[in-house]
mmCIF file of C-alpha atoms in Angstrom:
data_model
loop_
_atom_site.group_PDB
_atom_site.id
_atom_site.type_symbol
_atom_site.label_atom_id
_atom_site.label_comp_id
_atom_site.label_asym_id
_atom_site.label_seq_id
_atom_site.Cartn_x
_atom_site.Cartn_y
_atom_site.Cartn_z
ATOM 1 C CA UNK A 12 0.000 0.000 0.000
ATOM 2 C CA UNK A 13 1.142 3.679 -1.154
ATOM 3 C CA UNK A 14 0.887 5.556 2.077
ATOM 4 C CA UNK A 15 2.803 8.544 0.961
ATOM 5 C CA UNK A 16 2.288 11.798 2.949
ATOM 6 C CA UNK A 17 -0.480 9.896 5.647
ATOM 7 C CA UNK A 18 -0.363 12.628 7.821
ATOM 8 C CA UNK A 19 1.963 15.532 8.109
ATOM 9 C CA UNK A 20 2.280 18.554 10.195
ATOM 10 C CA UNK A 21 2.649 22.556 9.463
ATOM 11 C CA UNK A 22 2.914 24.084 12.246
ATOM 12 C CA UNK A 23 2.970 27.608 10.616
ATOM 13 C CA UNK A 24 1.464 27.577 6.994
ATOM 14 C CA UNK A 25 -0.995 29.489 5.015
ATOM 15 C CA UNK A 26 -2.372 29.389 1.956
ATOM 16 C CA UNK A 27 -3.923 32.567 0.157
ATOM 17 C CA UNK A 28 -4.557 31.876 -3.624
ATOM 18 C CA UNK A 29 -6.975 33.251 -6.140
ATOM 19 C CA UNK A 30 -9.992 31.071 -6.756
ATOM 20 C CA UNK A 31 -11.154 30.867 -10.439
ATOM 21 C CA UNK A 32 -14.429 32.547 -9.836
ATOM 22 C CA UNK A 33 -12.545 35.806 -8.478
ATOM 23 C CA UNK A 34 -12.191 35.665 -4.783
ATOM 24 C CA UNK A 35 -9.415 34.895 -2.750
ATOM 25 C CA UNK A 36 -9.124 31.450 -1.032
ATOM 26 C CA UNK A 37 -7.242 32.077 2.821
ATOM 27 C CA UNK A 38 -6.493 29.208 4.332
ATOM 28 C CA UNK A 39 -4.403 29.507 7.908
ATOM 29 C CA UNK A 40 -4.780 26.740 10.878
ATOM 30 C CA UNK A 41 -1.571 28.185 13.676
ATOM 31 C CA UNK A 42 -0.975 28.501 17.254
ATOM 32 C CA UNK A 43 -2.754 25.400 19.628
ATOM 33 C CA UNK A 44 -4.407 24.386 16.826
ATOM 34 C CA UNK A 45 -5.577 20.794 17.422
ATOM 35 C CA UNK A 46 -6.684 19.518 13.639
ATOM 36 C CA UNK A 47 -6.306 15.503 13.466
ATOM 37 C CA UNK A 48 -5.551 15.613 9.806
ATOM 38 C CA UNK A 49 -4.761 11.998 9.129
ATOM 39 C CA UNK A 50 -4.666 9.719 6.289
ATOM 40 C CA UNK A 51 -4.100 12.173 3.265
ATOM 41 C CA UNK A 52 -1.861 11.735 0.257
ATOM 42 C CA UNK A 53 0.760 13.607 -1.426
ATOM 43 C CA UNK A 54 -0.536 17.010 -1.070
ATOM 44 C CA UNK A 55 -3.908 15.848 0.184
ATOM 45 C CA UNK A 56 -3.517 17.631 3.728
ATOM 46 C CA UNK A 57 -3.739 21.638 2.954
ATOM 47 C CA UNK A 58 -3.097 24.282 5.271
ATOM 48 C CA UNK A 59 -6.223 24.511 7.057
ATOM 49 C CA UNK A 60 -5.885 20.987 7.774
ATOM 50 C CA UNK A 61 -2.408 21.072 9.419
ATOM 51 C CA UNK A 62 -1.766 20.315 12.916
ATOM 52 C CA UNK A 63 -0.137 21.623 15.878
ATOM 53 C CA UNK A 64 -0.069 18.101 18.682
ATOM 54 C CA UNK A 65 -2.080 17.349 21.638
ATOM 55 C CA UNK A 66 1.616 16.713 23.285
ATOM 56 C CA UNK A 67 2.276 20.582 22.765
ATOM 57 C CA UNK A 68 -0.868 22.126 23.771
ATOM 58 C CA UNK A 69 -0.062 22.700 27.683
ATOM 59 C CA UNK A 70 2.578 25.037 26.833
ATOM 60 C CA UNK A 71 0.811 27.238 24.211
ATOM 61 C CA UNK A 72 -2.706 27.302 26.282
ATOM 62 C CA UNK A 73 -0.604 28.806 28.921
ATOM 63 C CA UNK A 74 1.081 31.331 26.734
ATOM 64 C CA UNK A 75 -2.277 31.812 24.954
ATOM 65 C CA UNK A 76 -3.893 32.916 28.449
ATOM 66 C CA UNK A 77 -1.236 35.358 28.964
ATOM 67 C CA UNK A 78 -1.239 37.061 25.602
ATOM 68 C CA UNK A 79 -5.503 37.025 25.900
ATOM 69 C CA UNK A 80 -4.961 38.619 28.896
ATOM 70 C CA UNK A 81 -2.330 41.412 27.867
ATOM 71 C CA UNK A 82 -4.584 41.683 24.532
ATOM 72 C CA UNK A 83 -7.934 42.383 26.582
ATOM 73 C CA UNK A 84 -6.094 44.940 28.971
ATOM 74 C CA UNK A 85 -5.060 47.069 25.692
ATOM 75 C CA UNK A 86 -7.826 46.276 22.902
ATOM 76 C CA UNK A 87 -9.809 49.325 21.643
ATOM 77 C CA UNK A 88 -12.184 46.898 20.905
ATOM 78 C CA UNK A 89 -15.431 47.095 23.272
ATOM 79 C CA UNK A 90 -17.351 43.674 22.346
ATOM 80 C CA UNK A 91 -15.336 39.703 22.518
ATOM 81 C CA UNK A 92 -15.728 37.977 19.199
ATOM 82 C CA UNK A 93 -16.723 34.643 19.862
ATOM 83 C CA UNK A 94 -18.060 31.196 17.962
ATOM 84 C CA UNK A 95 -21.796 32.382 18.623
ATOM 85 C CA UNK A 96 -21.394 35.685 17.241
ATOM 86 C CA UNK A 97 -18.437 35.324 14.627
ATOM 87 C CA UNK A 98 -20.632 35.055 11.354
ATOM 88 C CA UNK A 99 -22.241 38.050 12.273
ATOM 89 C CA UNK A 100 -19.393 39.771 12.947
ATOM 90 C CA UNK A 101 -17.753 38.726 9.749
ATOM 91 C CA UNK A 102 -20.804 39.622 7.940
ATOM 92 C CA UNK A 103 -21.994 42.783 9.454
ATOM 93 C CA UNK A 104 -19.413 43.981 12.188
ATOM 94 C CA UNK A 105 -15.489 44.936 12.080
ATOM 95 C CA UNK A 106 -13.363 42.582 10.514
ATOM 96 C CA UNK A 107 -10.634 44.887 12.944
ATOM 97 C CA UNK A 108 -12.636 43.058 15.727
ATOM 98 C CA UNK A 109 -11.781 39.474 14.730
ATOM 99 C CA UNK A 110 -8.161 40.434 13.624
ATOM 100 C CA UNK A 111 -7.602 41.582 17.113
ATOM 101 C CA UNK A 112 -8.625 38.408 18.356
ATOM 102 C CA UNK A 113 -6.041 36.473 16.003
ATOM 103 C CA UNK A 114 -3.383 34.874 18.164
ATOM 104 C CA UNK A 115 0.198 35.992 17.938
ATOM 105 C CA UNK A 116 1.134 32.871 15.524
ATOM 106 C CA UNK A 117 -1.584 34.107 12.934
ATOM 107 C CA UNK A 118 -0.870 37.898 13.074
ATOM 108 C CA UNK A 119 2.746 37.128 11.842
ATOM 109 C CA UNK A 120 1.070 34.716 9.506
ATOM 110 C CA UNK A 121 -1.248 36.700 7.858
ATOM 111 C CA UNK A 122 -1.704 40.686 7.688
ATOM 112 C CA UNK A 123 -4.887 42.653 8.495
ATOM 113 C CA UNK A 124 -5.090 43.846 4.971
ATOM 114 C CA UNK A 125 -4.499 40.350 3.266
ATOM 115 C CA UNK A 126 -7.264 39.249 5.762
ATOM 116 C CA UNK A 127 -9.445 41.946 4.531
ATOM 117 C CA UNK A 128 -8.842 41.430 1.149
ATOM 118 C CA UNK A 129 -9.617 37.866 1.217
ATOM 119 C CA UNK A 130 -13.012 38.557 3.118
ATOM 120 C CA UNK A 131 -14.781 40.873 1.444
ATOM 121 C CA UNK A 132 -15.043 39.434 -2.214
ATOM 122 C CA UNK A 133 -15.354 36.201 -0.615
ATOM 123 C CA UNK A 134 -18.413 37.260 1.193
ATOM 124 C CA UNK A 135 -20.009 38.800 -2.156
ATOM 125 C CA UNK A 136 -23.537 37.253 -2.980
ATOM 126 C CA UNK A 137 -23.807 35.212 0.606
ATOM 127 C CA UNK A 138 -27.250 35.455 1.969
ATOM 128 C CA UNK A 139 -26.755 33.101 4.787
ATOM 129 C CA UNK A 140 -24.520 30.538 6.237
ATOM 130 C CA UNK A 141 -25.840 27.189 8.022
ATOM 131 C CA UNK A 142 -24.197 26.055 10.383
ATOM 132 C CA UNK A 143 -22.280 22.360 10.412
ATOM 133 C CA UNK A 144 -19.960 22.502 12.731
ATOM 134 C CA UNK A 145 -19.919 23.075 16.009
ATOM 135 C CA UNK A 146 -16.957 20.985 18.031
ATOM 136 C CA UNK A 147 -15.038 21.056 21.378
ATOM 137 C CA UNK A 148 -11.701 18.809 22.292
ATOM 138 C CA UNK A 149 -8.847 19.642 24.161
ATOM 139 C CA UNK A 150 -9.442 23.254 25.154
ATOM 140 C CA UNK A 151 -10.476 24.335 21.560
ATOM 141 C CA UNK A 152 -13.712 25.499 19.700
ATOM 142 C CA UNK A 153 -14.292 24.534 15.980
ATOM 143 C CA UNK A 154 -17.222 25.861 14.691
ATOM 144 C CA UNK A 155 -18.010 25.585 10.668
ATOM 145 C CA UNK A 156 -20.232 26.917 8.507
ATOM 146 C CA UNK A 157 -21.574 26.261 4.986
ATOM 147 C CA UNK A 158 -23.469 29.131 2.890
ATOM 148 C CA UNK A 159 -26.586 28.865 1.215
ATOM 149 C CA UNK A 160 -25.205 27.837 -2.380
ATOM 150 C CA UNK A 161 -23.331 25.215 -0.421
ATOM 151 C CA UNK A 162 -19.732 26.562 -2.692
ATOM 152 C CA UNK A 163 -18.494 28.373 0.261
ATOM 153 C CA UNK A 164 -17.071 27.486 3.374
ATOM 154 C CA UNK A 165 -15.635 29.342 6.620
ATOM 155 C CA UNK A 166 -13.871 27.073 9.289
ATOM 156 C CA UNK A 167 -12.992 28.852 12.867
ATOM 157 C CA UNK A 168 -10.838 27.879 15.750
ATOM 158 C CA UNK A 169 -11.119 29.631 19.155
ATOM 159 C CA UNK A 170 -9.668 29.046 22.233
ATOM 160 C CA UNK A 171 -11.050 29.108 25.651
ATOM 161 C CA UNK A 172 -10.115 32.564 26.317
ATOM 162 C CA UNK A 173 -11.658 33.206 22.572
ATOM 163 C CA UNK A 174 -8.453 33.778 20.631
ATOM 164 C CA UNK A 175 -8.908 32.705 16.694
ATOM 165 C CA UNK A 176 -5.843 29.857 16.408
ATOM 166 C CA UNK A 177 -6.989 28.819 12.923
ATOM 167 C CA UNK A 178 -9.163 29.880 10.057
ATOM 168 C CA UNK A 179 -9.802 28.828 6.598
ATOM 169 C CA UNK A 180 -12.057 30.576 3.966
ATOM 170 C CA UNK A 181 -12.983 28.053 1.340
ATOM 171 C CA UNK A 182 -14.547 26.780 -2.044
ATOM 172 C CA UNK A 183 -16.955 24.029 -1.640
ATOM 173 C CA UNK A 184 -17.593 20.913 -3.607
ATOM 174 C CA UNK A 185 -20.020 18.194 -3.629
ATOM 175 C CA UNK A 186 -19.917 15.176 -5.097
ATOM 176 C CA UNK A 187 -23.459 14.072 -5.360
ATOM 177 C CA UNK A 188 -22.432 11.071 -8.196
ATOM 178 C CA UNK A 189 -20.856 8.540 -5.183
ATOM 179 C CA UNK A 190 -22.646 10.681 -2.142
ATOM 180 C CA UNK A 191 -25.571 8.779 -2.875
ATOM 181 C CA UNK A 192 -24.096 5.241 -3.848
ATOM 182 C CA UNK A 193 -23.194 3.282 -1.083
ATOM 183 C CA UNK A 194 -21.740 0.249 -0.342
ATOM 184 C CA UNK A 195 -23.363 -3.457 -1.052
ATOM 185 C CA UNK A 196 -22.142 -4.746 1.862
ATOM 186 C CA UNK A 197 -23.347 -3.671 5.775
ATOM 187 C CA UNK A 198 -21.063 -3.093 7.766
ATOM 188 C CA UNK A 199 -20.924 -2.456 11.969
ATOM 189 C CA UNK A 200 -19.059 0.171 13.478
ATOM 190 C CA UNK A 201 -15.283 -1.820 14.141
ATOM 191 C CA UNK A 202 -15.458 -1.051 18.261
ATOM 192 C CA UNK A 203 -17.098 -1.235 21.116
ATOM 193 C CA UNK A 204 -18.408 1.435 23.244
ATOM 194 C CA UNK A 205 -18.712 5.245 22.993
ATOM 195 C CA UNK A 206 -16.772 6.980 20.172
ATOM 196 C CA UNK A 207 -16.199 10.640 18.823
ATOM 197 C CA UNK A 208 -15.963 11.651 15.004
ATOM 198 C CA UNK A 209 -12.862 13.517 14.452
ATOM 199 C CA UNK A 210 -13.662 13.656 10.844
ATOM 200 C CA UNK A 211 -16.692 12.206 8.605
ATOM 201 C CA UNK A 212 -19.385 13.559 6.960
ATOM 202 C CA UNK A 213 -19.760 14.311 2.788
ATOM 203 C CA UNK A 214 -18.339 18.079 2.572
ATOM 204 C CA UNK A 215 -14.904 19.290 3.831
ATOM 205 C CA UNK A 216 -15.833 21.569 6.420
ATOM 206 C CA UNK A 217 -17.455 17.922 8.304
ATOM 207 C CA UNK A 218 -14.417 15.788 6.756
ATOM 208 C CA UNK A 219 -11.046 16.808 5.017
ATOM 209 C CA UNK A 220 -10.673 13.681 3.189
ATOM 210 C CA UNK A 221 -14.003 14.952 1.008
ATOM 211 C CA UNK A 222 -12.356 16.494 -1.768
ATOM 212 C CA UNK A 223 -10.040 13.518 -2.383
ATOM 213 C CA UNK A 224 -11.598 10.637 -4.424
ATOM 214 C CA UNK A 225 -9.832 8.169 -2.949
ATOM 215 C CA UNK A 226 -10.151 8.942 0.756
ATOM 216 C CA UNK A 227 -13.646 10.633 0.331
ATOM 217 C CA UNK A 228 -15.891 8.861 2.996
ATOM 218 C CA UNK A 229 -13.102 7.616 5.303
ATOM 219 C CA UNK A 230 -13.461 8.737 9.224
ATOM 220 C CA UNK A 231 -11.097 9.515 11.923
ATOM 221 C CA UNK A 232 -12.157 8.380 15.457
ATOM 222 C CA UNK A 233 -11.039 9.326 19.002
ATOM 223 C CA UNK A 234 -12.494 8.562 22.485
ATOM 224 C CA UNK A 235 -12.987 11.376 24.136
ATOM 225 C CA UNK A 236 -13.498 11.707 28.051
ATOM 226 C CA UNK A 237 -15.153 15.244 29.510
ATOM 227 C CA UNK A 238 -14.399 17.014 25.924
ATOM 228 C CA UNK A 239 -10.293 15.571 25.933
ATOM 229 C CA UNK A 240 -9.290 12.673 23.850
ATOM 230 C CA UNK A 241 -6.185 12.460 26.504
ATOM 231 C CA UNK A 242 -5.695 12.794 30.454
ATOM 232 C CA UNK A 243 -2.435 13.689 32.389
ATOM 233 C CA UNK A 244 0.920 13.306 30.227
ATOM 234 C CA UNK A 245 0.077 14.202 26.729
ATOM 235 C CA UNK A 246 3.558 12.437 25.745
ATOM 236 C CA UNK A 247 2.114 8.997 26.758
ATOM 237 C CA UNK A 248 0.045 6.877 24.464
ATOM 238 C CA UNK A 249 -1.323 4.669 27.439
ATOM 239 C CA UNK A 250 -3.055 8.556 28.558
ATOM 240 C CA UNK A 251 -5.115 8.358 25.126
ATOM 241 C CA UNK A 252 -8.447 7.509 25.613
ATOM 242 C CA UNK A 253 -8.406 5.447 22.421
ATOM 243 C CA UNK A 254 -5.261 3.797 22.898
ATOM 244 C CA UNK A 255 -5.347 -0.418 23.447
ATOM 245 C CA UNK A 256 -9.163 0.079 21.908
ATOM 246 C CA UNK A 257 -9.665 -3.771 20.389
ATOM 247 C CA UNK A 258 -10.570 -4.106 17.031
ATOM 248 C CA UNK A 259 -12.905 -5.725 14.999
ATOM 249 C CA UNK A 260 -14.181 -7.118 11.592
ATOM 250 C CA UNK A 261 -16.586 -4.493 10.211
ATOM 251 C CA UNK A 262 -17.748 -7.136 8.157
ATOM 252 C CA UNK A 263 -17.188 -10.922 7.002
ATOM 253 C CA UNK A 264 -14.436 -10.687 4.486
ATOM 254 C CA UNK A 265 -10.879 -12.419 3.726
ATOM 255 C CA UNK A 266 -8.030 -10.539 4.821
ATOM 256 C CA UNK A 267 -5.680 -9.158 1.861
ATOM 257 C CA UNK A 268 -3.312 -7.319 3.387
ATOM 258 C CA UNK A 269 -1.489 -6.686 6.864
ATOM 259 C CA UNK A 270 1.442 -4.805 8.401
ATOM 260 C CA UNK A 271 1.983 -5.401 12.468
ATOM 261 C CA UNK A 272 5.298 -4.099 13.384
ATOM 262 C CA UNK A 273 5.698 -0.666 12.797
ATOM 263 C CA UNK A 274 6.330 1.186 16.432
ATOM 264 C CA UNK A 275 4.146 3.353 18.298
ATOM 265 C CA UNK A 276 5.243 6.818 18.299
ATOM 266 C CA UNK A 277 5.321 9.428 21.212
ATOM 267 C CA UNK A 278 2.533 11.350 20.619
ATOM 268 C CA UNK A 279 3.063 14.404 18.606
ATOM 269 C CA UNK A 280 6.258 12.731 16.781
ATOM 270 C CA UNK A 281 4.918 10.711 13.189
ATOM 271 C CA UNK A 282 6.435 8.412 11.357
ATOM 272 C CA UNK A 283 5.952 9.476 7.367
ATOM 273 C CA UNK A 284 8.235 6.175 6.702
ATOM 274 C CA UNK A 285 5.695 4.306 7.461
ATOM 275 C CA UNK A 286 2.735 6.199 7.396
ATOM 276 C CA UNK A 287 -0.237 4.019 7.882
ATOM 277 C CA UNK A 288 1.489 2.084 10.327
ATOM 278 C CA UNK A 289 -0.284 -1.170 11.281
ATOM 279 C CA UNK A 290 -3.215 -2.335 9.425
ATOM 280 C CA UNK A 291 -5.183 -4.344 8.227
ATOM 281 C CA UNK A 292 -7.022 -4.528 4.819
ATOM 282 C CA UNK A 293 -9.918 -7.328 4.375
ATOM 283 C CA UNK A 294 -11.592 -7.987 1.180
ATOM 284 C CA UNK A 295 -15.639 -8.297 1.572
ATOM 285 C CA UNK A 296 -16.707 -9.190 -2.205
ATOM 286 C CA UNK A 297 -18.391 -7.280 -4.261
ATOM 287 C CA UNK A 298 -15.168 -5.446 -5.086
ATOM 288 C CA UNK A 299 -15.483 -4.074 -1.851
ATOM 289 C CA UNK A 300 -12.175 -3.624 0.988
ATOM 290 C CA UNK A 301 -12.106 -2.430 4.333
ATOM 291 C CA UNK A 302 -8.928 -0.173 5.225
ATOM 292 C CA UNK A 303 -8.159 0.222 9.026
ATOM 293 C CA UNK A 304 -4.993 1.641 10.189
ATOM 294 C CA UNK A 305 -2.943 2.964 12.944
ATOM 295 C CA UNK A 306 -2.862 -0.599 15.269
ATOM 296 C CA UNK A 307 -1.015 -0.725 18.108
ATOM 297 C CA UNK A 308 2.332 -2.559 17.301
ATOM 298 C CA UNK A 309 2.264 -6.373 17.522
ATOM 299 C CA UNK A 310 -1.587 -6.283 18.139
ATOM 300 C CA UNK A 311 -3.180 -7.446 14.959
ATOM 301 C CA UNK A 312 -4.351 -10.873 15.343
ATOM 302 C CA UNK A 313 -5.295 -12.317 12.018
ATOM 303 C CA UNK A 314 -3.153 -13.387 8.834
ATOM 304 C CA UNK A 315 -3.235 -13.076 5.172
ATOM 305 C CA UNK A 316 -5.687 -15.450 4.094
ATOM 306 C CA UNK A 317 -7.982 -15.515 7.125
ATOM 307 C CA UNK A 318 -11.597 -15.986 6.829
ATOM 308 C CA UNK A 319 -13.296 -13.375 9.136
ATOM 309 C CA UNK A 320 -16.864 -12.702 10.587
ATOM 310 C CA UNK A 321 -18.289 -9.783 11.261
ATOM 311 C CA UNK A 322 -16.996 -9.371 14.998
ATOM 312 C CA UNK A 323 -14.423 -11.473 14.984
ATOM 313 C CA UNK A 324 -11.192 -9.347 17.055
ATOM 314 C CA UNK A 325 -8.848 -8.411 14.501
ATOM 315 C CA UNK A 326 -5.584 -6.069 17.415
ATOM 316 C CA UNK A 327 -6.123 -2.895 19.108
ATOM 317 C CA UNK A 328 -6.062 0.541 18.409
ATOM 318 C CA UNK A 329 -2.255 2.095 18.603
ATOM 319 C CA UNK A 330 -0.496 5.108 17.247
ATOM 320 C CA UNK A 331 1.910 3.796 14.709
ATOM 321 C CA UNK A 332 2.651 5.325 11.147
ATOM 322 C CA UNK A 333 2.355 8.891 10.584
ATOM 323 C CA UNK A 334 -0.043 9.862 13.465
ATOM 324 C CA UNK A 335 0.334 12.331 16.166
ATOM 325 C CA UNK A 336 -2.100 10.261 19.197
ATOM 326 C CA UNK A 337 -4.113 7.303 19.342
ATOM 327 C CA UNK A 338 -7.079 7.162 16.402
ATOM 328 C CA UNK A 339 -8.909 4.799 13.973
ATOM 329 C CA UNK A 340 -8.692 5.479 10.214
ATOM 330 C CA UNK A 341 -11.371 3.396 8.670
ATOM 331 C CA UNK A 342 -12.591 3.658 5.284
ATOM 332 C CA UNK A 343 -13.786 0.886 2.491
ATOM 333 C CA UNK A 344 -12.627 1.378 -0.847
ATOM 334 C CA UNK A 345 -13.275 -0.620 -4.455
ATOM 335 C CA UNK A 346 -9.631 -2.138 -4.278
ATOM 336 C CA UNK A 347 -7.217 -2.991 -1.900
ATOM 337 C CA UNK A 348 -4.709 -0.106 -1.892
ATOM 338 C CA UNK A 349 -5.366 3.219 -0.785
ATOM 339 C CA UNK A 350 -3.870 5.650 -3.645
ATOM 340 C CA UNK A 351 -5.614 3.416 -6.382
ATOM 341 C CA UNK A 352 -8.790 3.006 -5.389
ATOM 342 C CA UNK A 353 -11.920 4.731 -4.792
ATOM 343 C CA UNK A 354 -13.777 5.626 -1.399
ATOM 344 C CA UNK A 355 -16.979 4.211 -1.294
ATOM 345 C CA UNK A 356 -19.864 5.548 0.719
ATOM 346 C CA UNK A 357 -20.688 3.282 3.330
ATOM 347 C CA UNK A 358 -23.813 1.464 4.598
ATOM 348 C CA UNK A 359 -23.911 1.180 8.326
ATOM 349 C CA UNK A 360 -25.988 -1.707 9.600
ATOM 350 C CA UNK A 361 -27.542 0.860 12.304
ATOM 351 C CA UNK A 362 -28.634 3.921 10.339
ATOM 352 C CA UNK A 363 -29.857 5.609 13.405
ATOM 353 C CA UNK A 364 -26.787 7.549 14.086
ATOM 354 C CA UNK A 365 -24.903 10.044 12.334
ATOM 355 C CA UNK A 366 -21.021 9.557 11.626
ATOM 356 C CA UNK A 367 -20.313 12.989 11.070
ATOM 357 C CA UNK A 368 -17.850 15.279 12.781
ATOM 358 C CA UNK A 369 -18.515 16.103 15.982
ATOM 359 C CA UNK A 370 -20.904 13.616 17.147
ATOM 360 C CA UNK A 371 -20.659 11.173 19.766
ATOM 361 C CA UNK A 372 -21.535 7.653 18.190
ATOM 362 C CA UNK A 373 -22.202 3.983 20.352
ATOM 363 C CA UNK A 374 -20.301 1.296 18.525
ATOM 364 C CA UNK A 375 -20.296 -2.386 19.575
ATOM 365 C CA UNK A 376 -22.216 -3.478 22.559
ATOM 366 C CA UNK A 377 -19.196 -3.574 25.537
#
């Protein structure tokens, strides 16, 4: 399997480029910006998807709280911008008032004027925005919206003291031919107990890997405990919520492919050598394959050539390959390898529950 570029971090990128209707494109995700961006290729993961690690977040939410509070003591501004009131703002107050509120990392990112400049034409013709987003993990805020075309797309990140770490200002794109095809075979959710969406859902501002064909419906998953996917050490995977997690068969199938001894990393350090890390690929007919990655080392349980049921344990969850903490990449594709083949929608056995980013989802009974 072609891995290439699973997951990679930019700590301080942005992106503004002209879009072919016009309007500018700004794309800038900085400072304690937690984005789990996994599982793209190439140049898959774009700067509003980058990453700055749980593992780092201690320090900068300190010096975050400090700057907030130097910021508030000087700022001509009377009114906080915050997720509730940020459209509006955007739309109908001062743009100075949410440039204020950029951290430090995104002021020396991006200037006032280039934030302007982006804005306005961006916002020409937008009657409304609908919100689909609205997210909290590890002391930040995402909160997305969508406009009433559905072609534009604004993505904010605020901390708890309501400093902006990231923004992007987007096209949007849907893919209605495949959104509405899904998958012969029904699968069950591949673990047990309580789960969070990181990333699913069929538009990028719900799922990054949306705009790439061959990662399209994939989803990221964390366990989360009282809005953290972590407690205590950030450095150690056995603090990750999601870390040890067994795994198992989404579906009866024959599995293709495996890899089970790449290391765990220290959270926040990735491996783009290897970057799926462990997994396990299992073939369920009807052209159909199951990817999951990122097992713990050693874990995975079955062989090349095994006969599965739906069920049936297949290792744990790790952090191995090019991941910064403990999460599932799961996705089903119409061939075995990841970078030449298709996502396929898929049909969950239980259709009662969304898996879409943000919301909490009950897997296998425990």
């Amino acid at each position: 399997m072609n891995w290439e570029g699973h997951m990679k971090t930019e700590q301080q990128t942005h992106q503004i480029v002209k879009h072919r209707k016009g309007w500018k494109v700004l794309a800038i995700t900085l400072g304690a910006c937690v984005i789990l961006s996994a599982c793209g290729n190439g140049n898959a993961i774009t700067s509003d998807q980058a990453e700055q690690q749980s593992a780092e977040q201690a320090s900068n939410h300190e010096a975050s709280e400090n700057t907030n509070q130097e910021q508030n003591s000087t700022s001509e501004v009377s009114s906080v911008v915050t997720p509730d009131n940020f459209i509006d703002t955007l739309m109908n107050g001062s743009k100075d008032a949410i440039y204020s509120q950029f951290s430090p990392e995104l002021k020396e990112t991006v200037t006032l004027e280039q934030f302007k400049t982006t804005a306005d034409p961006f916002l020409e013709g937008v009657e409304s925005w609908e919100q689909v987003v609205d997210a909290e993990m590890n002391q930040l805020t995402e909160v997305a919206w969508k406009d009433q075309t559905g072609t534009k797309g604004i993505r904010a990140y605020f901390s708890d003291e309501n400093l902006i770490e990231g923004l992007s200002i987007q096209p949007l794109e849907a893919h209605e031919d495949t959104d509405d095809k899904l998958t012969k075979t029904e699968f069950q959710f591949p673990m047990k107990g309580e789960w969070y969406v990181f990333w699913g859902g069929q538009d990028v501002m719900s799922n990054y890997h949306y705009e790439h064909e061959t990662q399209r419906y994939a989803l990221d998953i964390v366990r989360t405990k009282e809005q953290s996917s972590y407690h205590g050490d950030a450095k150690e995977n056995e603090n990750y919520h999601a870390f040890g997690e067994p795994l198992y068969a989404a579906a009866d199938g024959t599995v293709v492919e495996i890899k089970n001894d790449i290391p765990d990393n220290v959270p926040g350090v990735m491996n783009p050598e290897e970057p799926a890390g462990n997994y396990v690929v299992i073939d369920h007919g009807n052209g159909e394959y199951s990817i999951t990655a990122h097992f713990k080392k050693g874990s995975v349980s079955v062989k090349k050539g095994d006969k599965l049921k739906q069920g049936d344990p297949i290792g744990e969850l790790g952090n191995s390959g090019n991941s910064s903490e403990a999460h599932l990449h799961f996705q089903v594709s119409d061939g075995p390898d990841l970078f030449t083949s298709r996502s396929m929608n898929i049909r969950w056995a239980d259709q009662s529950q969304q898996l879409t980013r943000g919301n909490t989802i009950q897997g296998l009974p425990e």
